[in-house]
Coordinates of C-alpha atoms and ligand atoms in Angstrom, one line a residue:
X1 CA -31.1 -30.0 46.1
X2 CA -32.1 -26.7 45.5
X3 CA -35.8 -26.2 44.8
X4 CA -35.7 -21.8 44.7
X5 CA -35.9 -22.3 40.7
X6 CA -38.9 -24.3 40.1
X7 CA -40.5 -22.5 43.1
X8 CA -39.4 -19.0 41.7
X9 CA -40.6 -20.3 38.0
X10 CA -44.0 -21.3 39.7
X11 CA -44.4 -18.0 41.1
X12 CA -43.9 -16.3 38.0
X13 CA -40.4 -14.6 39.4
X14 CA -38.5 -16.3 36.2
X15 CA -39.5 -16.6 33.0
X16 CA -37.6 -18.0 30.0
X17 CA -36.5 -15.3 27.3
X18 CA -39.8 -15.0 24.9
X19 CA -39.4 -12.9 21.5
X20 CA -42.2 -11.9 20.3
X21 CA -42.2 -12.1 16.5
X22 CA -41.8 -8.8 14.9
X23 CA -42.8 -7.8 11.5
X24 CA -39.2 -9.0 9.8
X25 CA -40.6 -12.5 11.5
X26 CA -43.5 -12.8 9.5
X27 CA -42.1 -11.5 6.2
X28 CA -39.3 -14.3 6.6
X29 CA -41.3 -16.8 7.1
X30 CA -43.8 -16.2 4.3
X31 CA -41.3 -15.0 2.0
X32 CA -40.1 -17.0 -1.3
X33 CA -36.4 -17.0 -1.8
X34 CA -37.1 -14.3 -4.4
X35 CA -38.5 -11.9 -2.1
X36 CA -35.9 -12.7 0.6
X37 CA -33.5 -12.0 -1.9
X38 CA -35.0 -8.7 -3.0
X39 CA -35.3 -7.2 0.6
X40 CA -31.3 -8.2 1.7
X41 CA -30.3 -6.3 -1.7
X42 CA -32.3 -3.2 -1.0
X43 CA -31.5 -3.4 2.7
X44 CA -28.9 -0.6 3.3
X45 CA -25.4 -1.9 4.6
X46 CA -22.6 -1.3 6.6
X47 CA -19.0 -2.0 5.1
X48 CA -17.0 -5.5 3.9
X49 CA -13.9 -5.7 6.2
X50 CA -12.4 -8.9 4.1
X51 CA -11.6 -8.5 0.7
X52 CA -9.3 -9.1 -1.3
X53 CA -8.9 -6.6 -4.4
X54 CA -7.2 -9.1 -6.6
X55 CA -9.8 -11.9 -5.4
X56 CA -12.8 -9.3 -6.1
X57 CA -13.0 -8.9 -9.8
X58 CA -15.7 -10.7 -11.6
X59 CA -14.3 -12.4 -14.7
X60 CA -15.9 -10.1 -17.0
X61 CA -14.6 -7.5 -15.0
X62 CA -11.1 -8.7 -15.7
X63 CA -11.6 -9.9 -19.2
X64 CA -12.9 -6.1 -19.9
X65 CA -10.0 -4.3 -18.1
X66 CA -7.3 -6.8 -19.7
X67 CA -8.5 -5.9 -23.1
X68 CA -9.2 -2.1 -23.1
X69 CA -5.9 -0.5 -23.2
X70 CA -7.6 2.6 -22.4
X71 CA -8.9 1.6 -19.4
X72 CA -5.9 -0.4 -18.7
X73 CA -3.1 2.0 -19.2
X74 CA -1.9 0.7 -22.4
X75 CA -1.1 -3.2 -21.5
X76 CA -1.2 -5.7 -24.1
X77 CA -1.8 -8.8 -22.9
X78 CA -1.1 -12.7 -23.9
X79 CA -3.0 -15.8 -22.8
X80 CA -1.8 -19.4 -23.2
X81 CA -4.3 -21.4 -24.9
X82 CA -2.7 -24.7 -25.9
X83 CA 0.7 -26.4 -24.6
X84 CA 3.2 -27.4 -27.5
X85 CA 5.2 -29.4 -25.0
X86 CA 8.3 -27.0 -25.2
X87 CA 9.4 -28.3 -21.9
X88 CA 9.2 -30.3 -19.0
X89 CA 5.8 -29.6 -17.0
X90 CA 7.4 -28.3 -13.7
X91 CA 9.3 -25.4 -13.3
X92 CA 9.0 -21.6 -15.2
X93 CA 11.3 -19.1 -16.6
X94 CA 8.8 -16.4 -13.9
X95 CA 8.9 -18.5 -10.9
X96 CA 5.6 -20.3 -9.6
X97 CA 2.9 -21.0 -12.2
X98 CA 3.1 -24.6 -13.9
X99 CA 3.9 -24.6 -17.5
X100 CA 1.0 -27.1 -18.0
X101 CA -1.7 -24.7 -17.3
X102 CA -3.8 -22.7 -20.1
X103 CA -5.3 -19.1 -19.7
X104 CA -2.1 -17.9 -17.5
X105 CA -2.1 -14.1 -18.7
X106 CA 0.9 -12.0 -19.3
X107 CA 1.6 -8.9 -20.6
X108 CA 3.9 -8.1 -24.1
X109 CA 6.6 -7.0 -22.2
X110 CA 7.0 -10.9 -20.2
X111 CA 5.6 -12.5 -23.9
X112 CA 8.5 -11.0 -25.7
X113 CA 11.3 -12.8 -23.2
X114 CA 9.7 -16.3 -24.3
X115 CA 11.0 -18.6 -26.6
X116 CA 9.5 -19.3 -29.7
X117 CA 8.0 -22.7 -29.3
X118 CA 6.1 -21.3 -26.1
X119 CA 5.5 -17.8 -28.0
X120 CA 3.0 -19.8 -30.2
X121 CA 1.1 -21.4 -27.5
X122 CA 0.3 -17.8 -26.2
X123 CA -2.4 -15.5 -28.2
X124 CA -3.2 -11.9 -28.0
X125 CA -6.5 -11.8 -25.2
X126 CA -8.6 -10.1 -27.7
X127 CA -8.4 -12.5 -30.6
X128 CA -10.0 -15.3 -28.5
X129 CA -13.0 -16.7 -30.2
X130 CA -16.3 -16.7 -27.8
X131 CA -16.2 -20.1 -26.7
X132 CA -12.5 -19.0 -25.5
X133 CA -13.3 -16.2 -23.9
X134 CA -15.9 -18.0 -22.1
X135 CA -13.4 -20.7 -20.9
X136 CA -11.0 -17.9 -19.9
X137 CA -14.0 -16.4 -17.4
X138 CA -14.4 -19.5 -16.4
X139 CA -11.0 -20.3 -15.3
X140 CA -11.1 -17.6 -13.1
X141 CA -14.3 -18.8 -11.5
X142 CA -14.6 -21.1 -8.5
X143 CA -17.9 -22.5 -9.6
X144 CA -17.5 -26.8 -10.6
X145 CA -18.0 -29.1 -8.1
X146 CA -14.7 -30.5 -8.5
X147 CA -13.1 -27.0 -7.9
X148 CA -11.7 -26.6 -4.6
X149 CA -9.1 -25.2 -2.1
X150 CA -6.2 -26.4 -4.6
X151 CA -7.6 -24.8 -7.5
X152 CA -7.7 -21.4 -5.8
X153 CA -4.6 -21.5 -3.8
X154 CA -2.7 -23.0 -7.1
X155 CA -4.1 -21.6 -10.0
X156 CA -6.3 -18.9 -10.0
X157 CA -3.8 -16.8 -8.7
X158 CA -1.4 -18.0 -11.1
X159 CA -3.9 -17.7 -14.3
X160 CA -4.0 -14.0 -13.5
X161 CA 0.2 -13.5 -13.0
X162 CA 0.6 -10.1 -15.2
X163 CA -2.6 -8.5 -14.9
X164 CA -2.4 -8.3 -11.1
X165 CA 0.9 -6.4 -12.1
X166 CA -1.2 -3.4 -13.1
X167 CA -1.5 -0.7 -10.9
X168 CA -4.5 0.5 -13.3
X169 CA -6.0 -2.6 -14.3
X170 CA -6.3 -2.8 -9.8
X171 CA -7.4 0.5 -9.7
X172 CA -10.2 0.4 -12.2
X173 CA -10.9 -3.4 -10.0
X174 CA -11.6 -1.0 -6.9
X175 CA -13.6 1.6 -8.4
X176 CA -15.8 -1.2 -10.1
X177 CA -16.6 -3.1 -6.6
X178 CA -17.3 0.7 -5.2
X179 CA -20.1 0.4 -7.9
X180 CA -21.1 -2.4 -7.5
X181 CA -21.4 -2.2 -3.6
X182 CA -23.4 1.0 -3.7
X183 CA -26.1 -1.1 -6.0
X184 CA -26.6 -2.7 -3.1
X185 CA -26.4 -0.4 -0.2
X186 CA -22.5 -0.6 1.4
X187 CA -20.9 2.5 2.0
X188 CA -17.4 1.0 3.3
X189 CA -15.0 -0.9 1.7
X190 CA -11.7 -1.7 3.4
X191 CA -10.0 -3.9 0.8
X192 CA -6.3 -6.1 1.1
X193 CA -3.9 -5.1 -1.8
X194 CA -0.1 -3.9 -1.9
X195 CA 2.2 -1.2 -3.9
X196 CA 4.8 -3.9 -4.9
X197 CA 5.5 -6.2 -7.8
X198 CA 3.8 -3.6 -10.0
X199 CA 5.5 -3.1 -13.6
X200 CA 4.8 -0.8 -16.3
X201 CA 4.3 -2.2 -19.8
X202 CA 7.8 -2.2 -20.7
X203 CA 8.3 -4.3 -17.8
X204 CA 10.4 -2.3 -15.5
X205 CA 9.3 -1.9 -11.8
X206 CA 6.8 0.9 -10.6
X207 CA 7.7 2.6 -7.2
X208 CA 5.7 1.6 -4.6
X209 CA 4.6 5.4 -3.8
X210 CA 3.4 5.9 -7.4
X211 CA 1.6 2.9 -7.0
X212 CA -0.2 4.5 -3.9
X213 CA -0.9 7.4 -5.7
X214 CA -2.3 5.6 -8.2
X215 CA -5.3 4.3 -6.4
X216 CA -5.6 7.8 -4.3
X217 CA -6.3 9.5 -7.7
X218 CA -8.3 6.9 -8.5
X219 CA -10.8 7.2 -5.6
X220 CA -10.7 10.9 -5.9
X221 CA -12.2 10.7 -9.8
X222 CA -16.2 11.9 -9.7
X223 CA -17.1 8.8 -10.6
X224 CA -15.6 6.9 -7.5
X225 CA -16.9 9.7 -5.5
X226 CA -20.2 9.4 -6.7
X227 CA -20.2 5.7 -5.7
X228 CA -20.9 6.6 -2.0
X229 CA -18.0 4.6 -0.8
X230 CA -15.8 5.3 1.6
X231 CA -12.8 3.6 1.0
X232 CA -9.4 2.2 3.2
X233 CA -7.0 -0.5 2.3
X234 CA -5.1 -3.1 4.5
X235 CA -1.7 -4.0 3.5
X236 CA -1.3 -7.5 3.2
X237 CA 1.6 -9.7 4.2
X238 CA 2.2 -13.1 2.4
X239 CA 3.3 -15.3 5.4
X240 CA 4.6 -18.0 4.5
X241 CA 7.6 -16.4 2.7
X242 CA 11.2 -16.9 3.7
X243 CA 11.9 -13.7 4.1
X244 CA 8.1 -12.8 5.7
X245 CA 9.7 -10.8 8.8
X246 CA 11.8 -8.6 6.6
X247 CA 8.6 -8.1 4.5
X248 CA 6.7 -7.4 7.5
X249 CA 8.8 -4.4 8.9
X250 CA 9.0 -3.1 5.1
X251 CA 4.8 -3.0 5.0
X252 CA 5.4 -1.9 8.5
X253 CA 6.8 1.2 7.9
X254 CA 5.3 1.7 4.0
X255 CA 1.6 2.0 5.5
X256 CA 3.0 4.4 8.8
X257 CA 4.1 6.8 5.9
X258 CA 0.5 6.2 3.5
X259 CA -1.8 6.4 6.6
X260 CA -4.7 8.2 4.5
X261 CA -4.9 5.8 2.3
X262 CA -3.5 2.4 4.6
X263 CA -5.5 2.2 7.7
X264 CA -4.7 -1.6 8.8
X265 CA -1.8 -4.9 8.0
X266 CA -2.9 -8.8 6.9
X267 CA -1.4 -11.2 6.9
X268 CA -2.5 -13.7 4.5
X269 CA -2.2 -17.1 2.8
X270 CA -3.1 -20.8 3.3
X271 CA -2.9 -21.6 7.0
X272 CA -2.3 -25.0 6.2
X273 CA 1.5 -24.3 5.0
X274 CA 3.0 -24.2 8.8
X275 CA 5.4 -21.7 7.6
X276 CA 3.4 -19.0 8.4
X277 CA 1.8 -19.9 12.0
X278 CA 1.3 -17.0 13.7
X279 CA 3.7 -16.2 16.6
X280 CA 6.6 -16.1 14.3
X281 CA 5.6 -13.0 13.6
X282 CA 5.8 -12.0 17.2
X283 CA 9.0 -11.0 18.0
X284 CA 8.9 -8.6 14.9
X285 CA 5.7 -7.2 15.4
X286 CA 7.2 -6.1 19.3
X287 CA 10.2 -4.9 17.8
X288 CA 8.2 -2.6 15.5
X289 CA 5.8 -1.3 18.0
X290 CA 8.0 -0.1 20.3
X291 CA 8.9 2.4 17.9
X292 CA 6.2 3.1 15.5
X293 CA 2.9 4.2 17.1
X294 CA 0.3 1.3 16.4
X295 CA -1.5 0.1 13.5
X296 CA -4.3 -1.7 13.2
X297 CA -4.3 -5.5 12.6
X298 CA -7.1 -7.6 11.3
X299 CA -4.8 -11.4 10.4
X300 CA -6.4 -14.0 9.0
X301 CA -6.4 -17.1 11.7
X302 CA -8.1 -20.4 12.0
X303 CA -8.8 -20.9 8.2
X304 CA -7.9 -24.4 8.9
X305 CA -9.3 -27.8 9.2
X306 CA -7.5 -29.2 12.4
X307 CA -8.4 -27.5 15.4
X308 CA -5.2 -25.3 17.2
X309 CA -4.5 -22.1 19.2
X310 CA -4.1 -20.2 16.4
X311 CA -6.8 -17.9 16.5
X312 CA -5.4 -17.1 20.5
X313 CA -2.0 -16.4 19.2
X314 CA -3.3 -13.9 16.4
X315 CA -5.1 -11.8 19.4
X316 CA -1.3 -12.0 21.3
X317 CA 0.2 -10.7 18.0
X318 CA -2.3 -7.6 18.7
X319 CA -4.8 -8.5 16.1
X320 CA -8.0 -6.5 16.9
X321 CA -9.9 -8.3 14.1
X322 CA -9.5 -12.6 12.9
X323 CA -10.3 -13.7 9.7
X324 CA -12.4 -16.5 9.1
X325 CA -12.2 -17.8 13.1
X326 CA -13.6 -21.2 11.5
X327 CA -11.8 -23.2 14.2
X328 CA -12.2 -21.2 16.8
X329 CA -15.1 -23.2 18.0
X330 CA -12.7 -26.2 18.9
X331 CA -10.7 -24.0 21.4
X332 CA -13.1 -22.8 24.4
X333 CA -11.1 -20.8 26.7
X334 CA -10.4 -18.5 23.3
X335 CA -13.9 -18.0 22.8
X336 CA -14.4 -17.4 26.6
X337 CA -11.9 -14.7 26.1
X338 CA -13.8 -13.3 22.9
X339 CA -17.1 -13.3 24.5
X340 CA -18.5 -9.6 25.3
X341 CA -15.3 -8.3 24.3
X342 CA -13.5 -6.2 21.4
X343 CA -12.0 -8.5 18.9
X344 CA -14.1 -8.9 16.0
X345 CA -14.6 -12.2 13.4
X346 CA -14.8 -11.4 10.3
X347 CA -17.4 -14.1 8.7
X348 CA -17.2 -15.6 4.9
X349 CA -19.6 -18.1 4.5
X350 CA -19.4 -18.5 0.8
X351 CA -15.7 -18.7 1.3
X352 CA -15.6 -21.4 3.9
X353 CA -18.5 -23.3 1.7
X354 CA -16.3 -22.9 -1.6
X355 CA -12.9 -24.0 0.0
X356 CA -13.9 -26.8 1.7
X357 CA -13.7 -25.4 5.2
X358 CA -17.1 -26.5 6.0
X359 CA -19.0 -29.1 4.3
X360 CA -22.7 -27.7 4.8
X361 CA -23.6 -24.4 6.0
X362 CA -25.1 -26.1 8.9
X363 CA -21.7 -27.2 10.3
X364 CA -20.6 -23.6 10.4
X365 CA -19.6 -22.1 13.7
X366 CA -21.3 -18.6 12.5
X367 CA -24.5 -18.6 14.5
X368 CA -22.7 -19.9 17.8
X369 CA -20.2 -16.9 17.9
X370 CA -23.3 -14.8 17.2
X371 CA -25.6 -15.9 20.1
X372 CA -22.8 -17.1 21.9
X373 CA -21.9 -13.1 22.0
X374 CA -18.6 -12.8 20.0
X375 CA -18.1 -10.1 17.8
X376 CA -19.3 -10.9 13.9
X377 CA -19.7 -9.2 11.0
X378 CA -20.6 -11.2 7.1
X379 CA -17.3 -10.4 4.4
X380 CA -17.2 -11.6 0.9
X381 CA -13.1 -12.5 0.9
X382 CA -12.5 -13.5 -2.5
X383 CA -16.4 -13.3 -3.9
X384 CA -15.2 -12.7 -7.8
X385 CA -13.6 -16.1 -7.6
X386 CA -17.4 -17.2 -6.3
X387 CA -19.6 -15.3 -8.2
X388 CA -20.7 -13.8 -5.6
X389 CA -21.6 -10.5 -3.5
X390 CA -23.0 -9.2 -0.2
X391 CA -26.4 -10.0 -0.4
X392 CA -25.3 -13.3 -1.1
X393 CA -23.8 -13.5 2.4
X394 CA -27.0 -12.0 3.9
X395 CA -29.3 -14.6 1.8
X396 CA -27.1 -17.8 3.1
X397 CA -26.5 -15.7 7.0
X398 CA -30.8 -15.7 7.2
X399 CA -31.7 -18.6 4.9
X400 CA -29.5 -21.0 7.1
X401 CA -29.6 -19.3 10.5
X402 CA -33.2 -17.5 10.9
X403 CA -31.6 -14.3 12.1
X404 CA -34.0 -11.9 13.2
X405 CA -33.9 -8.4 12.6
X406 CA -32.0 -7.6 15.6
X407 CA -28.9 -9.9 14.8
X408 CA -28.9 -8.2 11.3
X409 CA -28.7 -5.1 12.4
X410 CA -26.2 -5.8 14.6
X411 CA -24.4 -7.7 12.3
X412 CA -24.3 -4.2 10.3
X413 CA -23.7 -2.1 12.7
X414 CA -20.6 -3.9 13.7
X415 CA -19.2 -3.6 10.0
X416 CA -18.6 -0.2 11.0
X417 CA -17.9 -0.1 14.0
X418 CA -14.9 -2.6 13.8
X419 CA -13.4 -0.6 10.5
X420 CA -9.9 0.9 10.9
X421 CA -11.2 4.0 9.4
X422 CA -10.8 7.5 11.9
X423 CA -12.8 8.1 13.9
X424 CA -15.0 11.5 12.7
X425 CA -15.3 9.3 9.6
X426 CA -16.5 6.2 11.8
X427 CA -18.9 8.5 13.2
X428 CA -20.4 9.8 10.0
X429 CA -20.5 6.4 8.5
X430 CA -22.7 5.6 11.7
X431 CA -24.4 8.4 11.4
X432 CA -25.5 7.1 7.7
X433 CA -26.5 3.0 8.5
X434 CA -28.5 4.4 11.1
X435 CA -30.7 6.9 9.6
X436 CA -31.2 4.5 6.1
X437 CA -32.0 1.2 8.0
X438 CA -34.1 3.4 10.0
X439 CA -36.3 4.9 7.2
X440 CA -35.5 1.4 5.2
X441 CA -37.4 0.0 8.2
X442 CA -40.2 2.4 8.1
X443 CA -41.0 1.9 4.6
X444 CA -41.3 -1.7 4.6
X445 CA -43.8 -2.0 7.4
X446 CA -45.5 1.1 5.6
X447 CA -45.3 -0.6 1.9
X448 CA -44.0 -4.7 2.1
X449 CA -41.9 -6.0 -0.5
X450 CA -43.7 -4.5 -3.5
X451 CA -42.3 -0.9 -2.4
X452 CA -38.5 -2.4 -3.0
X453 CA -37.1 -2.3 -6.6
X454 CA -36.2 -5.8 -7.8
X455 CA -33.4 -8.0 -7.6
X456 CA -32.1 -11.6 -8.6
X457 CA -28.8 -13.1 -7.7
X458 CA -25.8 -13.0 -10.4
X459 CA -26.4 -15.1 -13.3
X460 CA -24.3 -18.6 -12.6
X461 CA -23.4 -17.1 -9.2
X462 CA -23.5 -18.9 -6.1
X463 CA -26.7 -18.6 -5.1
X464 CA -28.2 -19.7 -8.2
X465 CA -25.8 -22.6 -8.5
X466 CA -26.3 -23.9 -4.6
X467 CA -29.4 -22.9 -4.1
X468 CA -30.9 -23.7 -7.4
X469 CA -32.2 -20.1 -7.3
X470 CA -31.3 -18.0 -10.6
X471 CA -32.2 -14.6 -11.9
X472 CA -34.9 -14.9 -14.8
Ligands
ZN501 ZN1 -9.3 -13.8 3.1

């Protein structure tokens, strides 16, 4: 038996780690969840490494967009709003969406190609009535209890068919989250979205370099500039495919020609379809590499409710970043390997709560990667499917987890640190969270909450429908 630790305790040699509380101690533990709310929206932040453009559009957002041809590049669009039982449910002239589900949008061009029995069930977007429009929204919205993976995977996606076919309508979609961001302090965005499958509104296909150019101009307009946002996008890869390896070296060498504006490869879709484990992309991804000098990887991995290797075999394909990590906690020698290191998890809370990964915050492995010392930062995924935005993830990340002011910070520090953006721009981004969470800091201690302008969570958003917590 060895005694040297009591006797070294009794002696005063060791002493346990004691934090003193600090002043972000005592406003959190004093503060209602409005005040909470209103310091995490006027605290400046870093970037959000997951999102996905097409997943980021509030509904009003989209419903706007869809029906202003000016901002939309001159698209008319069609939804379906009642089923005349032209056909058998399954199946569909396009491909993948059900024929038995209302509000699936298309443009004129994909209209004009139906027959006429299916032509009536369809009506022009704008001539919905208000209770329509309202049901439209909120079939693009994650937000009944009854809602879950299956409704996101299988039909949100499915509801928005055409409009995600619009190179503007997506453009528009990325300068209106660079707004939105900036209202509450981000000054990165590295977002998921492709230059294929576009069409114009005659429904021919749009080159994928005009597409490209499309969303540089986009970011280059005053407005976008005024924002405040940096901006990068990941190219994403659809993994499950047949043909996903083909895809892969096509995205492959597609961002290696657009690196100014591509900076990074996903690869994305439900984990649970085996299709797409991981190391099938292996062999592909060596082939390319030993031609093409690198680029950046952050792959989703370990979305999934049955524990696996999965998040191991996403570092061996050369990711630098994981999304999600969720099971990660059931494979230890992975985390061992993660620990102190350089791959970074990129953290959706609302995400994992909406979809099911994670039936109460409480069971989420977030705070042991944290403490545990594994590279974290909070991302909002798909947040205009849950109504939700940034802040949101900072309310749940402290409302569930205590964080101190330390872990925060870190937590936004490491949003910018882990972004595949170059690195003088890295540096100046730095530069910038450091000198306004810095005077941020100052202020507060000088002033408390009543110096910070106000702020209430998105009407019907998550936080006011899980935490019961609603703007006035
Ligand atoms: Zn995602």
């Amino acid at each position: 038996m060895n005694y040297l630790p009591l006797a070294a305790l009794m002696l005063g040699l060791l002493s346990l780690p004691v934090k003193a509380a600090d002043w972000f101690d005592e406003f959190r533990a004093s503060a209602s969840p409005a005040q909470l709310y209103q310091f995490l929206h006027a605290m400046p932040k870093g970037g959000d490494l997951h999102n996905h453009l097409s997943g980021s559009g509030l509904p009003e957002w989209w419903y706007r967009l869809a029906t202003d041809q000016q901002l939309n590049g001159g698209y008319q669009y069609y939804t379906k709003t009642r089923i005349n039982n032209c056909r058998a449910p399954g199946g569909d002239m396009f491909g993948f969406a059900p024929y038995l589900l209302l509000f699936r949008t298309i443009q004129e061009s994909s209209y004009a190609r139906l027959p006429a029995c299916e032509k009536a069930e369809f009506q022009k977007l704008e001539s919905l009535t208000r209770e329509q429009k309202t049901d439209w929204m909120n079939s693009l919205a994650l937000d009944k209890a009854h809602e879950g993976r299956d409704e996101f995977f299988q039909t949100h996606w499915q509801r928005l068919a055409d409009l995600t076919g619009n190179p503007h309508i997506m453009a528009e979609l990325l300068y209106l989250n660079m707004q939105d961001f900036s209202k509450e302090g981000l000054i990165y965005l590295e977002t998921m979205e492709g230059t294929r499958f576009y069409q114009t509104p005659d429904g021919q296909p749009i080159e994928p370099d005009a597409v490209a150019d499309i969303f540089r101009l986009r970011l280059q307009q005053p407005d976008a500039i005024a924002t405040g946002v940096t901006v990068r996008m990941q190219y994403y890869l659809l993994r499950f495919i047949a043909d996903a390896e083909q895809d892969l070296e096509w995205i492959y060498h597609f961002v290696d020609r657009n690196r100014d504006l591509y900076t990074g490869i996903n690869m994305v879709g439900r984990e649970d379809n085996d299709k797409g484990y991981p190391l099938r992309f292996l062999p592909v991804l060596r082939k390319l590499r030993r031609d093409i000098p690198g680029i950046p990887l952050a792959i989703h991995a370990g979305e999934v409710d049955e524990p696996n290797q999965h998040v191991r075999d996403t570092l061996l394909l050369g990711a630098e970043r994981i999304g999600h990590g969720v099971n990660l906690i059931s494979d230890p020698d992975t985390m061992l390997l993660m620990r102190n290191n350089q791959n970074l998890v990129e953290i959706n809370l609302i995400s994992n709560m909406k979809l099911n990964y994670v039936n109460q915050f409480k069971e989420h492995p977030f705070p042991e990667y944290l403490r545990f010392g594994i590279p974290v930062t909070l991302s909002t995924d798909d947040r205009g499917m849950w109504l939700s935005n940034m802040t949101d993830e900072y309310f749940v990340a402290v409302s569930e987890f205590n964080l101190s002011w330390a872990e925060i910070r870190l937590l936004l520090s490491q949003s910018i640190e882990h972004a595949f953006v170059e690195a003088p721009v890295k540096a100046a981004l730095r530069d910038t969270l450091n000198k306004r969470l810095n005077a941020f800091e100052r202020n507060f201690r000088a002033q408390g909450i009543s110096g910070l302008p106000q702020a209430t969570p998105m009407a019907n958003g998550f936080i006011c429908q899980h935490y019961g917590f609603c703007s006035q």
